[in-house]
Amino acid sequence: MGPFAHLILLIFSILAPLISSMPAFFPGAAYQSLAKQHKASKPKIPYRAHYFPQILDHFTFQQSSSKIFYQKYLINNRYWQKGGPIFVYTGNEGDIEWFAANTGFLLDIAPKFRALLVFIEHRYYGESMPFGKDSYKSTETLGYLNSQQALADYAVLIRNLKQNLSSETSPVVVFGGSYGGMLAAWFRLKYPHIAIGALASSAPILQFDDITPWSSFYDAVSQDFKEASLNCFEVIRGSWEELLALATQKEGLTELSRTFRTCKDLHSVDAVWAWLWSAFVYTAMVNYPFEANFMMPLPAYPVKQMCKIVDEFPPGASKISRVFAAASLYYNYSRSSKCFQLEHGPDAHGLHGWGWQACTEMVMPMTCSERSMFPTSTYDYKEFADRCLKTYGIMPRPHWITTEFGGKVRFLLHFHLSSYASLVEVLSCVQRIDQVLKRSSGNIIFSNGMQDPWSRGSVLKNISSSIIALVTQKGAHHVDFRAATKDDPDWLIEQRRQEVEIIHKWINEYDADLKQRPKDAES
Amino acid sequence: MGPFAHLILLIFSILAPLISSMPAFFPGAAYQSLAKQHKASKPKIPYRAHYFPQILDHFTFQQSSSKIFYQKYLINNRYWQKGGPIFVYTGNEGDIEWFAANTGFLLDIAPKFRALLVFIEHRYYGESMPFGKDSYKSTETLGYLNSQQALADYAVLIRNLKQNLSSETSPVVVFGGSYGGMLAAWFRLKYPHIAIGALASSAPILQFDDITPWSSFYDAVSQDFKEASLNCFEVIRGSWEELLALATQKEGLTELSRTFRTCKDLHSVDAVWAWLWSAFVYTAMVNYPFEANFMMPLPAYPVKQMCKIVDEFPPGASKISRVFAAASLYYNYSRSSKCFQLEHGPDAHGLHGWGWQACTEMVMPMTCSERSMFPTSTYDYKEFADRCLKTYGIMPRPHWITTEFGGKVRFLLHFHLSSYASLVEVLSCVQRIDQVLKRSSGNIIFSNGMQDPWSRGSVLKNISSSIIALVTQKGAHHVDFRAATKDDPDWLIEQRRQEVEIIHKWINEYDADLKQRPKDAES
């Protein structure tokens, strides 16, 4: 969920070294327009919105700590039986209604558990803006946007909610997808006294430092296309150069504008690259086995459909025309667009929430290897940090997430002090997170589908008897969280069945502990 | 360790409701003079001081987040063999050298483990002042003084240190006493990827909200005296009224000044109460089986010695003369004082670190019941919060610690919002911390001696096979952390032996995990 926002950084971090004329730091305009589109078509969801007066700064006691903001959360109590479990979705980088609409799984299972459903919006997204319209205005207003503050929000809100409902003993299970899944897993790690377990779907908690090979994300995207069709993979791989070659010709941009049916004439090839790039990456992520409308409306198995389009062109057709047609599946499956907006006005390049998070703590280095269908690229931390400083007035803390949440990494010496000109790479000292989880935590499901490139940065093997990896070969980005459909394949039905079974086990254990209380109580 | 600072609040919170003329909010002057005295007699310790450039605000990315301060830490590498474990003392509310000098246990066991010893000073104490002399100047400068920031300091420093020492795989065990023990236990809970285990000595992690009965602390102090001598207990219990009666008589304060050998004439009886109160509480805490100089130089079994003094007076002697003589054991065992400084000048009542912490997150409600030898008193949250607001310009967050670290509690509805005039007590929703620890953590020793009144707020029963409570009936405030002496009783030798054995077990398990790595590596 909200993978788009993730990608904003990806697109930047990969393209930027290649295309020096990249128009803006974070091409978040695309996210904005996506958000607008979603708003327009906002589905009716069976939740009621509430607003919780939340502490702005949990970890510093200043005058600002008395400042509160109103955090939105959604409630569905239709299936709840008092005393039953509370299922909390730990919201990620976007409008909480969007996540609620795309997490039908919770509505599907609520009756079985007689569960209360709660979706909490992440601070600085949707309506949960601490400084209203000025929330993204400056370094100062953005400062409180980070994962630790968000986790503390969830802790305070859940505690308060249970109290208001007089349901202190109801077990809480947290759910999240993508960044929301990272938050769910981390919440279970840091607040085990509040959540008895977590289902973290497509949560790349290992995408930091060098825990996961930096090229794995784009290798995985490419792998999806290669599996669908080797020719398709080769066409896309060859298209970047063809595009560059055409763009440098006289009238090349005019021709590109025509081919890509742009609403306005193109000024450079960069926007074309970014547009294609997004289409391929998102389609790989949402390579679902059924028609869906998560990022965009798409048919079942959209990667296969894209490659079918590429492959069905007559011999001799240009790579450019093929990749345009393929990308059109992503942008125009509903056939409602007459032209495409590839370049965005300067006003659209404002500051964006995920951009800030990526420039502070969510530093996920990525490269494109020769195995990928994208132009090869390296990761230049100095350049990245430079842009963060320029855009947000802040230096990243690239190793903070692994310090705060764990991971086995190499890292950059004295990152917070050294001028980034003199960074020295040395081996770090943090234990492998799998060993840590094994010895000190439990009750987490990491679910992943291997079609999803984010799966490579997640947990793909069982760590202990209660830290379970559920991996499907054909699954995509938190496909398990979508509402059940009549077209669901068996492997998806089975994955969800296992999830329900494991959550039942957690709740039974919790109930057993609760009953045991009188015996071993009062130390 | 640093229990004095804890008591500053206690003295306040108990005396204040009784004595409305209490001269200052936090009688921290006593702490200051104690600190001075310790500085004068600073022992030579086999550690070398270092200063680490630490991030001021780990959880907010603001311009201030680029601000660093220099955090002091001490190293002893005499017994260290590279690859061996690193023992880290998570410093508490005071000069780190004081804690190093009073934690001889680590020096005693270092050779067996070939361990590196590291004592890290807590921010805002000793030399680790983020704003130099202005650190305690205002709400704004004090804002960053809290336990979460301190824990993050330890995480960042330890990670950096291991890296600088090229000892990434060395297991880290954290140690702490009193508040430092709370930090050690919490560090293991929140940063299991950095510390493989924690020895938390006399750590009252359950002294919050209503997890532990509010009267238990003073009941325990009283119990110590009652066990030593019923007469002694009764004399102390009766002395408060006798003092008040005398103080209201003509020339009563003059007589009191003479009896208590005050350096200056007394202005009220309050200071006498506080002076006696401190003497009894501290003596109970450090009721060690050998001569020691932790808070003050004292003989072995000082409670017994105090009661002996009380009991040996001729029949008919006043209670006042008896309690003065008893308290003199605490203040003047070395017989160096000709007079006593019971009242302090107005300049001494400045802001103090523990006062701030107690007014923000370390809210530990306490009362005196009729079982105690102290005047009965209730806990008035409103009055407490009022004073915090007046003194520090800040409202306490009395339920934040249990939200952040766990605990089963009742709490006050909407504490961070409601005017404290309309507080409603309702049942809270946080799981019992013992159940939580059992299911989600491990490798913590809670060691306690029942002579220590703080033991009542700690963990006194095993929670799981690796969360162990080591309880001695005759032990006092982290007596196990003191250097071994020839006078150590068998129970103390046995307690330390068990601690060493358990720590060995943790390290062996860690080593086994490390060796297993190639087998189950690379998910």
mmCIF file of N, CA and C in Angstrom, chain A residues 237-289:
data_model
loop_
_atom_site.group_PDB
_atom_site.id
_atom_site.type_symbol
_atom_site.label_atom_id
_atom_site.label_comp_id
_atom_site.label_asym_id
_atom_site.label_seq_id
_atom_site.Cartn_x
_atom_site.Cartn_y
_atom_site.Cartn_z
ATOM 1 N N ARG A 237 14.414 -3.536 -22.091
ATOM 2 C CA ARG A 237 15.828 -3.254 -21.836
ATOM 3 C C ARG A 237 16.444 -2.390 -22.929
ATOM 4 N N GLY A 238 16.062 -2.642 -24.165
ATOM 5 C CA GLY A 238 16.636 -1.883 -25.274
ATOM 6 C C GLY A 238 15.991 -0.523 -25.500
ATOM 7 N N SER A 239 14.845 -0.309 -24.880
ATOM 8 C CA SER A 239 14.076 0.897 -25.205
ATOM 9 C C SER A 239 14.711 2.182 -24.687
ATOM 10 N N TRP A 240 15.432 2.102 -23.593
ATOM 11 C CA TRP A 240 15.974 3.326 -22.977
ATOM 12 C C TRP A 240 16.956 4.022 -23.909
ATOM 13 N N GLU A 241 17.789 3.208 -24.509
ATOM 14 C CA GLU A 241 18.800 3.771 -25.400
ATOM 15 C C GLU A 241 18.145 4.349 -26.651
ATOM 16 N N GLU A 242 17.159 3.598 -27.153
ATOM 17 C CA GLU A 242 16.432 4.053 -28.341
ATOM 18 C C GLU A 242 15.773 5.411 -28.072
ATOM 19 N N LEU A 243 15.221 5.532 -26.861
ATOM 20 C CA LEU A 243 14.592 6.788 -26.471
ATOM 21 C C LEU A 243 15.599 7.931 -26.447
ATOM 22 N N LEU A 244 16.742 7.666 -25.828
ATOM 23 C CA LEU A 244 17.789 8.696 -25.748
ATOM 24 C C LEU A 244 18.235 9.112 -27.144
ATOM 25 N N ALA A 245 18.439 8.108 -27.996
ATOM 26 C CA ALA A 245 18.897 8.370 -29.362
ATOM 27 C C ALA A 245 17.897 9.253 -30.112
ATOM 28 N N LEU A 246 16.643 8.901 -29.981
ATOM 29 C CA LEU A 246 15.610 9.676 -30.672
ATOM 30 C C LEU A 246 15.541 11.100 -30.139
ATOM 31 N N ALA A 247 15.620 11.219 -28.820
ATOM 32 C CA ALA A 247 15.464 12.531 -28.193
ATOM 33 C C ALA A 247 16.538 13.518 -28.647
ATOM 34 N N THR A 248 17.721 12.991 -28.980
ATOM 35 C CA THR A 248 18.808 13.899 -29.371
ATOM 36 C C THR A 248 18.723 14.280 -30.854
ATOM 37 N N GLN A 249 17.858 13.576 -31.590
ATOM 38 C CA GLN A 249 17.691 13.940 -33.013
ATOM 39 C C GLN A 249 16.885 15.218 -33.156
ATOM 40 N N LYS A 250 17.043 15.857 -34.298
ATOM 41 C CA LYS A 250 16.228 17.032 -34.617
ATOM 42 C C LYS A 250 14.769 16.588 -34.678
ATOM 43 N N GLU A 251 13.906 17.343 -34.074
ATOM 44 C CA GLU A 251 12.470 17.016 -34.025
ATOM 45 C C GLU A 251 12.195 15.726 -33.243
ATOM 46 N N GLY A 252 13.217 15.228 -32.577
ATOM 47 C CA GLY A 252 13.042 13.976 -31.828
ATOM 48 C C GLY A 252 11.993 14.108 -30.740
ATOM 49 N N LEU A 253 12.069 15.216 -29.986
ATOM 50 C CA LEU A 253 11.117 15.398 -28.894
ATOM 51 C C LEU A 253 9.692 15.557 -29.409
ATOM 52 N N THR A 254 9.592 16.215 -30.573
ATOM 53 C CA THR A 254 8.262 16.368 -31.179
ATOM 54 C C THR A 254 7.694 14.999 -31.536
ATOM 55 N N GLU A 255 8.554 14.178 -32.094
ATOM 56 C CA GLU A 255 8.096 12.842 -32.435
ATOM 57 C C GLU A 255 7.723 12.043 -31.185
ATOM 58 N N LEU A 256 8.555 12.198 -30.158
ATOM 59 C CA LEU A 256 8.256 11.500 -28.895
ATOM 60 C C LEU A 256 6.927 11.976 -28.308
ATOM 61 N N SER A 257 6.710 13.280 -28.392
ATOM 62 C CA SER A 257 5.445 13.833 -27.882
ATOM 63 C C SER A 257 4.250 13.205 -28.592
ATOM 64 N N ARG A 258 4.444 13.024 -29.913
ATOM 65 C CA ARG A 258 3.367 12.445 -30.704
ATOM 66 C C ARG A 258 3.184 10.973 -30.323
ATOM 67 N N THR A 259 4.298 10.245 -30.306
ATOM 68 C CA THR A 259 4.217 8.815 -29.986
ATOM 69 C C THR A 259 3.600 8.571 -28.613
ATOM 70 N N PHE A 260 3.997 9.410 -27.655
ATOM 71 C CA PHE A 260 3.510 9.191 -26.283
ATOM 72 C C PHE A 260 2.221 9.954 -25.994
ATOM 73 N N ARG A 261 1.645 10.511 -27.047
ATOM 74 C CA ARG A 261 0.364 11.228 -26.925
ATOM 75 C C ARG A 261 0.358 12.178 -25.728
ATOM 76 N N THR A 262 1.393 12.984 -25.607
ATOM 77 C CA THR A 262 1.475 13.886 -24.463
ATOM 78 C C THR A 262 0.497 15.043 -24.646
ATOM 79 N N CYS A 263 -0.056 15.485 -23.543
ATOM 80 C CA CYS A 263 -1.002 16.589 -23.604
ATOM 81 C C CYS A 263 -0.294 17.884 -24.005
ATOM 82 N N LYS A 264 0.967 18.009 -23.567
ATOM 83 C CA LYS A 264 1.764 19.170 -23.954
ATOM 84 C C LYS A 264 3.082 18.675 -24.541
ATOM 85 N N ASP A 265 3.704 19.521 -25.374
ATOM 86 C CA ASP A 265 4.974 19.131 -25.976
ATOM 87 C C ASP A 265 6.029 18.863 -24.902
ATOM 88 N N LEU A 266 6.801 17.822 -25.117
ATOM 89 C CA LEU A 266 7.858 17.458 -24.164
ATOM 90 C C LEU A 266 9.041 18.414 -24.246
ATOM 91 N N HIS A 267 9.664 18.667 -23.117
ATOM 92 C CA HIS A 267 10.881 19.490 -23.088
ATOM 93 C C HIS A 267 12.147 18.656 -22.989
ATOM 94 N N SER A 268 11.995 17.455 -22.509
ATOM 95 C CA SER A 268 13.164 16.550 -22.450
ATOM 96 C C SER A 268 12.649 15.124 -22.367
ATOM 97 N N VAL A 269 13.572 14.193 -22.493
ATOM 98 C CA VAL A 269 13.194 12.777 -22.484
ATOM 99 C C VAL A 269 12.997 12.237 -21.064
ATOM 100 N N ASP A 270 13.435 13.015 -20.081
ATOM 101 C CA ASP A 270 13.393 12.540 -18.689
ATOM 102 C C ASP A 270 12.000 12.066 -18.274
ATOM 103 N N ALA A 271 11.025 12.881 -18.613
ATOM 104 C CA ALA A 271 9.666 12.562 -18.189
ATOM 105 C C ALA A 271 9.183 11.248 -18.807
ATOM 106 N N VAL A 272 9.631 10.990 -20.019
ATOM 107 C CA VAL A 272 9.249 9.733 -20.676
ATOM 108 C C VAL A 272 9.830 8.547 -19.918
ATOM 109 N N TRP A 273 11.092 8.692 -19.587
ATOM 110 C CA TRP A 273 11.751 7.636 -18.800
ATOM 111 C C TRP A 273 10.992 7.368 -17.508
ATOM 112 N N ALA A 274 10.741 8.429 -16.779
ATOM 113 C CA ALA A 274 10.078 8.280 -15.477
ATOM 114 C C ALA A 274 8.688 7.655 -15.627
ATOM 115 N N TRP A 275 8.010 8.068 -16.690
ATOM 116 C CA TRP A 275 6.652 7.579 -16.943
ATOM 117 C C TRP A 275 6.649 6.080 -17.221
ATOM 118 N N LEU A 276 7.585 5.644 -18.054
ATOM 119 C CA LEU A 276 7.701 4.215 -18.361
ATOM 120 C C LEU A 276 8.150 3.429 -17.133
ATOM 121 N N TRP A 277 9.158 3.988 -16.532
ATOM 122 C CA TRP A 277 9.745 3.362 -15.334
ATOM 123 C C TRP A 277 8.665 3.048 -14.309
ATOM 124 N N SER A 278 7.844 4.054 -13.998
ATOM 125 C CA SER A 278 6.758 3.879 -13.025
ATOM 126 C C SER A 278 5.804 2.780 -13.469
ATOM 127 N N ALA A 279 5.457 2.809 -14.742
ATOM 128 C CA ALA A 279 4.497 1.827 -15.244
ATOM 129 C C ALA A 279 5.004 0.406 -15.018
ATOM 130 N N PHE A 280 6.286 0.171 -15.328
ATOM 131 C CA PHE A 280 6.824 -1.184 -15.195
ATOM 132 C C PHE A 280 6.935 -1.606 -13.734
ATOM 133 N N VAL A 281 7.413 -0.684 -12.921
ATOM 134 C CA VAL A 281 7.607 -1.040 -11.506
ATOM 135 C C VAL A 281 6.268 -1.287 -10.817
ATOM 136 N N TYR A 282 5.331 -0.378 -10.996
ATOM 137 C CA TYR A 282 4.033 -0.556 -10.338
ATOM 138 C C TYR A 282 3.300 -1.780 -10.839
ATOM 139 N N THR A 283 3.411 -2.031 -12.118
ATOM 140 C CA THR A 283 2.709 -3.197 -12.658
ATOM 141 C C THR A 283 3.289 -4.484 -12.079
ATOM 142 N N ALA A 284 4.610 -4.507 -11.902
ATOM 143 C CA ALA A 284 5.221 -5.679 -11.256
ATOM 144 C C ALA A 284 4.701 -5.822 -9.826
ATOM 145 N N MET A 285 4.638 -4.707 -9.125
ATOM 146 C CA MET A 285 4.163 -4.755 -7.736
ATOM 147 C C MET A 285 2.733 -5.275 -7.633
ATOM 148 N N VAL A 286 1.888 -4.776 -8.533
ATOM 149 C CA VAL A 286 0.467 -5.168 -8.436
ATOM 150 C C VAL A 286 0.123 -6.227 -9.471
ATOM 151 N N ASN A 287 1.045 -7.134 -9.677
ATOM 152 C CA ASN A 287 0.827 -8.221 -10.641
ATOM 153 C C ASN A 287 -0.119 -9.259 -10.034
ATOM 154 N N TYR A 288 -1.350 -8.816 -9.799
ATOM 155 C CA TYR A 288 -2.355 -9.629 -9.112
ATOM 156 C C TYR A 288 -2.999 -10.650 -10.056
ATOM 157 N N PRO A 289 -3.494 -11.728 -9.490
ATOM 158 C CA PRO A 289 -4.132 -12.759 -10.325
ATOM 159 C C PRO A 289 -5.581 -12.427 -10.685
#
